[in-house]
mmCIF file of N, CA and C in Angstrom:
data_model
loop_
_atom_site.group_PDB
_atom_site.id
_atom_site.type_symbol
_atom_site.label_atom_id
_atom_site.label_comp_id
_atom_site.label_asym_id
_atom_site.label_seq_id
_atom_site.Cartn_x
_atom_site.Cartn_y
_atom_site.Cartn_z
ATOM 1 N N MET A 808 39.829 18.649 11.245
ATOM 2 C CA MET A 808 39.343 19.156 9.891
ATOM 3 C C MET A 808 38.826 18.125 8.934
ATOM 4 N N LYS A 809 39.590 16.492 9.255
ATOM 5 C CA LYS A 809 38.989 15.665 9.011
ATOM 6 C C LYS A 809 37.657 14.540 9.525
ATOM 7 N N THR A 810 37.524 15.257 10.722
ATOM 8 C CA THR A 810 36.365 15.080 11.364
ATOM 9 C C THR A 810 35.133 15.994 10.604
ATOM 10 N N ARG A 811 35.201 17.044 10.674
ATOM 11 C CA ARG A 811 34.702 17.858 10.472
ATOM 12 C C ARG A 811 33.983 17.375 8.930
ATOM 13 N N LEU A 812 34.799 17.537 8.234
ATOM 14 C CA LEU A 812 34.795 16.734 5.897
ATOM 15 C C LEU A 812 33.594 15.781 6.295
ATOM 16 N N LEU A 813 34.419 14.742 7.276
ATOM 17 C CA LEU A 813 33.327 13.437 7.377
ATOM 18 C C LEU A 813 31.916 13.393 7.225
ATOM 19 N N LEU A 814 31.815 14.256 8.772
ATOM 20 C CA LEU A 814 30.325 14.888 9.458
ATOM 21 C C LEU A 814 29.658 15.638 8.484
ATOM 22 N N VAL A 815 29.763 16.348 7.044
ATOM 23 C CA VAL A 815 29.312 17.440 6.555
ATOM 24 C C VAL A 815 29.380 16.127 5.769
ATOM 25 N N ALA A 816 30.120 15.207 4.421
ATOM 26 C CA ALA A 816 29.941 14.637 3.727
ATOM 27 C C ALA A 816 28.747 13.129 4.387
ATOM 28 N N ALA A 817 28.154 12.818 5.623
ATOM 29 C CA ALA A 817 27.371 11.727 6.332
ATOM 30 C C ALA A 817 26.339 13.243 6.132
ATOM 31 N N ILE A 818 26.208 14.045 6.324
ATOM 32 C CA ILE A 818 24.866 14.971 6.820
ATOM 33 C C ILE A 818 24.499 15.123 4.970
ATOM 34 N N LEU A 819 25.442 15.301 4.406
ATOM 35 C CA LEU A 819 24.857 15.471 2.920
ATOM 36 C C LEU A 819 24.335 13.949 1.852
ATOM 37 N N ALA A 820 24.968 13.110 1.872
ATOM 38 C CA ALA A 820 24.697 11.777 2.206
ATOM 39 C C ALA A 820 23.317 11.244 2.663
ATOM 40 N N THR A 821 23.065 11.402 3.604
ATOM 41 C CA THR A 821 21.758 11.237 4.230
ATOM 42 C C THR A 821 20.742 12.598 3.457
ATOM 43 N N ALA A 822 21.051 13.413 3.168
ATOM 44 C CA ALA A 822 19.818 14.249 3.213
ATOM 45 C C ALA A 822 19.756 13.738 1.613
ATOM 46 N N LEU A 823 20.453 13.395 0.511
ATOM 47 C CA LEU A 823 19.996 13.084 -0.697
ATOM 48 C C LEU A 823 19.809 11.835 -0.941
ATOM 49 N N MET A 824 19.391 10.988 0.195
ATOM 50 C CA MET A 824 19.275 9.451 -0.574
ATOM 51 C C MET A 824 17.188 9.319 -0.522
ATOM 52 N N PRO A 825 17.488 9.072 -1.083
ATOM 53 C CA PRO A 825 15.628 8.186 -1.603
ATOM 54 C C PRO A 825 15.051 8.476 -0.550
ATOM 55 N N VAL A 826 13.400 8.966 -0.907
ATOM 56 C CA VAL A 826 12.549 8.237 0.348
ATOM 57 C C VAL A 826 12.159 7.096 0.181
ATOM 58 N N SER A 827 11.851 6.217 1.712
ATOM 59 C CA SER A 827 11.440 5.216 1.348
ATOM 60 C C SER A 827 10.907 4.184 0.560
ATOM 61 N N ALA A 828 10.651 3.519 0.675
ATOM 62 C CA ALA A 828 9.724 2.836 -0.757
ATOM 63 C C ALA A 828 8.308 2.374 -0.063
ATOM 64 N N SER A 829 8.020 2.906 1.692
ATOM 65 C CA SER A 829 7.004 3.233 1.883
ATOM 66 C C SER A 829 5.949 4.370 2.134
ATOM 67 N N ALA A 830 6.653 5.252 1.167
ATOM 68 C CA ALA A 830 6.046 6.481 0.775
ATOM 69 C C ALA A 830 5.377 6.062 -0.201
ATOM 70 N N GLU A 831 3.811 7.255 -0.527
ATOM 71 C CA GLU A 831 2.654 6.811 -1.209
ATOM 72 C C GLU A 831 3.481 7.192 -2.653
ATOM 73 N N PRO A 832 2.653 6.456 -3.178
ATOM 74 C CA PRO A 832 3.218 6.989 -4.991
ATOM 75 C C PRO A 832 2.853 8.679 -5.211
ATOM 76 N N ALA A 833 3.767 8.855 -6.467
ATOM 77 C CA ALA A 833 3.937 10.150 -6.813
ATOM 78 C C ALA A 833 2.455 10.573 -7.817
ATOM 79 N N LEU A 834 2.027 9.909 -7.956
ATOM 80 C CA LEU A 834 1.831 10.155 -9.228
ATOM 81 C C LEU A 834 -0.015 9.310 -9.454
ATOM 82 N N THR A 835 -0.942 9.895 -9.948
ATOM 83 C CA THR A 835 -3.000 9.726 -9.377
ATOM 84 C C THR A 835 -3.355 9.539 -10.558
ATOM 85 N N VAL A 836 -3.025 8.283 -11.256
ATOM 86 C CA VAL A 836 -3.567 8.068 -12.463
ATOM 87 C C VAL A 836 -5.043 7.295 -12.227
ATOM 88 N N GLY A 837 -5.918 8.575 -13.196
ATOM 89 C CA GLY A 837 -7.627 8.554 -13.438
ATOM 90 C C GLY A 837 -7.646 7.646 -14.227
ATOM 91 N N VAL A 838 -8.807 6.462 -14.320
ATOM 92 C CA VAL A 838 -9.083 5.719 -15.273
ATOM 93 C C VAL A 838 -10.673 5.842 -15.674
ATOM 94 N N ALA A 839 -10.890 6.582 -16.092
ATOM 95 C CA ALA A 839 -12.501 6.505 -16.652
ATOM 96 C C ALA A 839 -12.998 5.099 -17.532
ATOM 97 N N TYR A 840 -13.540 4.377 -17.279
ATOM 98 C CA TYR A 840 -13.873 3.013 -18.149
ATOM 99 C C TYR A 840 -15.355 3.194 -18.629
ATOM 100 N N ASP A 841 -15.829 2.685 -19.381
ATOM 101 C CA ASP A 841 -16.772 2.924 -20.924
ATOM 102 C C ASP A 841 -18.042 2.022 -19.701
ATOM 103 N N ILE A 842 -19.107 2.073 -20.637
ATOM 104 C CA ILE A 842 -20.252 1.542 -19.814
ATOM 105 C C ILE A 842 -19.743 -0.337 -19.643
ATOM 106 N N GLY A 843 -20.344 -0.360 -18.237
ATOM 107 C CA GLY A 843 -20.021 -1.717 -18.181
ATOM 108 C C GLY A 843 -18.809 -1.811 -17.195
ATOM 109 N N GLY A 844 -17.549 -1.475 -17.365
ATOM 110 C CA GLY A 844 -16.712 -1.289 -16.870
ATOM 111 C C GLY A 844 -15.965 -2.520 -17.051
ATOM 112 N N ARG A 845 -15.166 -2.867 -15.543
ATOM 113 C CA ARG A 845 -13.768 -3.980 -15.883
ATOM 114 C C ARG A 845 -15.361 -5.208 -15.954
ATOM 115 N N GLY A 846 -14.625 -6.503 -16.931
ATOM 116 C CA GLY A 846 -15.283 -7.268 -16.773
ATOM 117 C C GLY A 846 -16.258 -8.134 -18.222
ATOM 118 N N ASP A 847 -15.604 -6.698 -19.368
ATOM 119 C CA ASP A 847 -16.634 -6.824 -20.291
ATOM 120 C C ASP A 847 -16.423 -7.790 -21.574
ATOM 121 N N ARG A 848 -14.705 -8.246 -21.085
ATOM 122 C CA ARG A 848 -13.918 -9.337 -22.093
ATOM 123 C C ARG A 848 -13.553 -8.292 -23.123
ATOM 124 N N SER A 849 -13.368 -6.683 -22.941
ATOM 125 C CA SER A 849 -13.572 -5.658 -24.334
ATOM 126 C C SER A 849 -12.404 -4.646 -23.816
ATOM 127 N N PHE A 850 -12.372 -3.724 -24.080
ATOM 128 C CA PHE A 850 -11.805 -2.401 -23.875
ATOM 129 C C PHE A 850 -11.753 -2.581 -22.992
ATOM 130 N N ASN A 851 -12.807 -2.760 -21.713
ATOM 131 C CA ASN A 851 -12.356 -1.845 -20.028
ATOM 132 C C ASN A 851 -11.502 -2.366 -19.864
ATOM 133 N N ASP A 852 -11.400 -3.918 -19.967
ATOM 134 C CA ASP A 852 -10.648 -4.842 -19.408
ATOM 135 C C ASP A 852 -9.212 -5.119 -20.002
ATOM 136 N N ALA A 853 -9.328 -5.400 -21.316
ATOM 137 C CA ALA A 853 -7.276 -5.328 -21.603
ATOM 138 C C ALA A 853 -6.552 -3.526 -21.216
ATOM 139 N N SER A 854 -7.646 -2.375 -20.449
ATOM 140 C CA SER A 854 -7.329 -1.274 -20.736
ATOM 141 C C SER A 854 -6.438 -1.657 -19.514
ATOM 142 N N HIS A 855 -7.839 -2.156 -18.187
ATOM 143 C CA HIS A 855 -7.167 -2.027 -16.751
ATOM 144 C C HIS A 855 -6.128 -3.587 -16.851
ATOM 145 N N ALA A 856 -5.884 -4.374 -17.698
ATOM 146 C CA ALA A 856 -4.743 -5.034 -17.623
ATOM 147 C C ALA A 856 -3.728 -5.201 -17.847
ATOM 148 N N GLY A 857 -3.554 -3.811 -18.970
ATOM 149 C CA GLY A 857 -1.919 -2.816 -19.532
ATOM 150 C C GLY A 857 -1.590 -2.101 -18.414
ATOM 151 N N LEU A 858 -2.907 -1.437 -17.601
ATOM 152 C CA LEU A 858 -2.640 -0.703 -16.551
ATOM 153 C C LEU A 858 -2.055 -1.115 -14.907
ATOM 154 N N GLU A 859 -2.711 -2.513 -14.950
ATOM 155 C CA GLU A 859 -2.100 -3.352 -13.922
ATOM 156 C C GLU A 859 -0.625 -3.338 -14.261
ATOM 157 N N LYS A 860 -0.102 -3.866 -14.891
ATOM 158 C CA LYS A 860 1.058 -4.004 -15.524
ATOM 159 C C LYS A 860 1.645 -3.116 -15.365
ATOM 160 N N ALA A 861 1.543 -1.822 -15.608
ATOM 161 C CA ALA A 861 2.490 -0.455 -15.216
ATOM 162 C C ALA A 861 2.201 -0.194 -13.924
ATOM 163 N N GLN A 862 1.390 -0.495 -13.418
ATOM 164 C CA GLN A 862 1.352 -0.187 -11.953
ATOM 165 C C GLN A 862 2.478 -0.942 -11.121
ATOM 166 N N LYS A 863 2.779 -1.979 -11.886
ATOM 167 C CA LYS A 863 3.855 -2.617 -11.206
ATOM 168 C C LYS A 863 4.911 -2.386 -11.123
ATOM 169 N N GLN A 864 5.053 -1.760 -12.327
ATOM 170 C CA GLN A 864 6.114 -1.748 -12.695
ATOM 171 C C GLN A 864 6.809 0.053 -12.404
ATOM 172 N N PHE A 865 5.789 1.073 -12.191
ATOM 173 C CA PHE A 865 5.975 2.014 -12.277
ATOM 174 C C PHE A 865 5.490 2.964 -10.683
ATOM 175 N N ASP A 866 4.600 2.099 -9.894
ATOM 176 C CA ASP A 866 4.288 2.200 -8.773
ATOM 177 C C ASP A 866 3.515 3.743 -8.428
ATOM 178 N N PHE A 867 2.313 3.570 -9.469
ATOM 179 C CA PHE A 867 1.375 4.781 -8.735
ATOM 180 C C PHE A 867 -0.359 4.246 -8.708
ATOM 181 N N GLU A 868 -0.981 4.977 -8.343
ATOM 182 C CA GLU A 868 -1.926 5.005 -7.437
ATOM 183 C C GLU A 868 -3.205 4.671 -8.444
ATOM 184 N N LEU A 869 -4.254 3.900 -8.816
ATOM 185 C CA LEU A 869 -5.684 4.093 -9.440
ATOM 186 C C LEU A 869 -6.684 4.373 -9.225
ATOM 187 N N VAL A 870 -7.095 5.172 -9.527
ATOM 188 C CA VAL A 870 -8.329 5.511 -9.179
ATOM 189 C C VAL A 870 -9.390 5.285 -10.231
ATOM 190 N N PRO A 871 -10.462 4.413 -10.431
ATOM 191 C CA PRO A 871 -11.614 3.940 -11.472
ATOM 192 C C PRO A 871 -12.694 4.632 -10.826
ATOM 193 N N VAL A 872 -13.139 4.870 -12.354
ATOM 194 C CA VAL A 872 -14.689 5.107 -12.425
ATOM 195 C C VAL A 872 -15.178 4.436 -13.688
ATOM 196 N N VAL A 873 -16.364 4.339 -13.134
ATOM 197 C CA VAL A 873 -17.325 3.720 -14.529
ATOM 198 C C VAL A 873 -18.508 4.571 -14.875
ATOM 199 N N THR A 874 -18.933 4.489 -16.337
ATOM 200 C CA THR A 874 -19.740 5.684 -17.196
ATOM 201 C C THR A 874 -21.496 5.005 -16.896
ATOM 202 N N ASP A 875 -22.445 5.894 -16.573
ATOM 203 C CA ASP A 875 -23.558 4.908 -17.160
ATOM 204 C C ASP A 875 -23.974 5.472 -18.719
ATOM 205 N N GLY A 876 -22.997 5.577 -19.163
ATOM 206 C CA GLY A 876 -23.302 5.642 -20.738
ATOM 207 C C GLY A 876 -23.869 6.782 -21.540
ATOM 208 N N SER A 877 -24.347 8.104 -20.794
ATOM 209 C CA SER A 877 -24.968 9.102 -21.027
ATOM 210 C C SER A 877 -23.942 10.755 -20.281
ATOM 211 N N SER A 878 -23.836 11.292 -21.568
ATOM 212 C CA SER A 878 -23.022 12.109 -21.707
ATOM 213 C C SER A 878 -22.490 13.163 -20.460
ATOM 214 N N ALA A 879 -23.798 13.584 -19.611
ATOM 215 C CA ALA A 879 -23.598 14.071 -18.441
ATOM 216 C C ALA A 879 -22.474 13.008 -17.376
ATOM 217 N N ASP A 880 -23.113 12.390 -17.644
ATOM 218 C CA ASP A 880 -22.888 10.855 -16.490
ATOM 219 C C ASP A 880 -20.872 11.093 -17.071
ATOM 220 N N ARG A 881 -20.596 10.735 -17.801
ATOM 221 C CA ARG A 881 -19.352 11.166 -18.410
ATOM 222 C C ARG A 881 -18.484 12.075 -18.274
ATOM 223 N N GLU A 882 -18.908 13.131 -17.995
ATOM 224 C CA GLU A 882 -18.681 14.377 -17.558
ATOM 225 C C GLU A 882 -18.611 14.446 -16.307
ATOM 226 N N LYS A 883 -19.487 14.297 -15.789
ATOM 227 C CA LYS A 883 -19.414 13.937 -13.761
ATOM 228 C C LYS A 883 -18.413 13.138 -13.377
ATOM 229 N N ARG A 884 -17.574 12.617 -14.068
ATOM 230 C CA ARG A 884 -16.713 10.983 -13.928
ATOM 231 C C ARG A 884 -15.770 12.069 -13.903
ATOM 232 N N ILE A 885 -15.181 12.329 -14.313
ATOM 233 C CA ILE A 885 -14.473 12.944 -15.213
ATOM 234 C C ILE A 885 -13.759 14.083 -14.289
ATOM 235 N N ARG A 886 -14.387 14.957 -13.861
ATOM 236 C CA ARG A 886 -14.901 16.398 -13.270
ATOM 237 C C ARG A 886 -14.413 15.282 -11.851
ATOM 238 N N SER A 887 -15.632 14.077 -11.761
ATOM 239 C CA SER A 887 -15.241 13.975 -10.397
ATOM 240 C C SER A 887 -13.438 13.037 -10.069
ATOM 241 N N LEU A 888 -12.888 12.984 -11.695
ATOM 242 C CA LEU A 888 -11.753 12.222 -11.042
ATOM 243 C C LEU A 888 -10.228 13.617 -10.920
ATOM 244 N N ILE A 889 -10.799 14.589 -11.387
ATOM 245 C CA ILE A 889 -10.281 16.468 -11.357
ATOM 246 C C ILE A 889 -10.154 16.390 -9.836
ATOM 247 N N ALA A 890 -11.167 16.432 -9.489
ATOM 248 C CA ALA A 890 -11.269 16.990 -8.071
ATOM 249 C C ALA A 890 -10.333 15.482 -7.376
ATOM 250 N N LYS A 891 -10.387 14.851 -7.138
ATOM 251 C CA LYS A 891 -9.462 13.418 -6.490
ATOM 252 C C LYS A 891 -7.831 13.934 -6.909
ATOM 253 N N ASN A 892 -7.572 14.804 -7.820
ATOM 254 C CA ASN A 892 -6.691 15.284 -8.252
ATOM 255 C C ASN A 892 -5.698 14.368 -9.232
ATOM 256 N N CYS A 893 -6.295 13.670 -10.103
ATOM 257 C CA CYS A 893 -6.122 12.792 -10.666
ATOM 258 C C CYS A 893 -5.332 13.109 -12.045
ATOM 259 N N ASP A 894 -4.079 12.942 -12.451
ATOM 260 C CA ASP A 894 -2.838 13.447 -13.473
ATOM 261 C C ASP A 894 -1.858 12.286 -13.407
ATOM 262 N N PRO A 895 -2.359 12.179 -15.300
ATOM 263 C CA PRO A 895 -3.069 11.973 -15.967
ATOM 264 C C PRO A 895 -4.285 11.477 -15.910
ATOM 265 N N ILE A 896 -5.167 11.466 -16.656
ATOM 266 C CA ILE A 896 -6.912 11.080 -16.544
ATOM 267 C C ILE A 896 -6.356 10.471 -18.059
ATOM 268 N N ILE A 897 -7.339 9.023 -18.025
ATOM 269 C CA ILE A 897 -7.667 7.897 -18.909
ATOM 270 C C ILE A 897 -8.906 7.770 -19.243
ATOM 271 N N ALA A 898 -9.076 8.459 -20.574
ATOM 272 C CA ALA A 898 -10.790 7.329 -20.526
ATOM 273 C C ALA A 898 -10.832 5.970 -21.636
ATOM 274 N N ILE A 899 -11.492 5.385 -21.047
ATOM 275 C CA ILE A 899 -11.623 4.407 -22.243
ATOM 276 C C ILE A 899 -12.860 4.598 -23.104
ATOM 277 N N GLY A 900 -12.671 4.032 -24.406
ATOM 278 C CA GLY A 900 -13.748 3.650 -25.209
ATOM 279 C C GLY A 900 -14.297 5.500 -26.213
ATOM 280 N N SER A 901 -14.899 5.236 -27.372
ATOM 281 C CA SER A 901 -15.198 6.042 -28.142
ATOM 282 C C SER A 901 -15.951 7.416 -27.846
ATOM 283 N N GLY A 902 -16.719 7.308 -26.313
ATOM 284 C CA GLY A 902 -17.597 8.233 -26.510
ATOM 285 C C GLY A 902 -17.445 9.017 -25.625
ATOM 286 N N TYR A 903 -15.895 8.755 -24.772
ATOM 287 C CA TYR A 903 -15.284 9.926 -24.406
ATOM 288 C C TYR A 903 -14.554 11.033 -25.611
#
């Protein structure tokens, strides 16, 4: 009887163990940078620095896009992030 209980406990413990660290991140964050993208020494760079820090702490995939500035392109970039199953999507800049 004790052997069976130990076996059941071992099976349950194994089944409830967390998934290994090599698994893909569960969260995919899309970021739509404003005109110029990274390297602008302003909002885009500051946002990227914060996202990198958060990424190290919370382990998520980051999918970046950069707009050319037109309204149509901004919409196209956001839709491309939606198509890539990004959730949440962060839009940088006042044009969004």
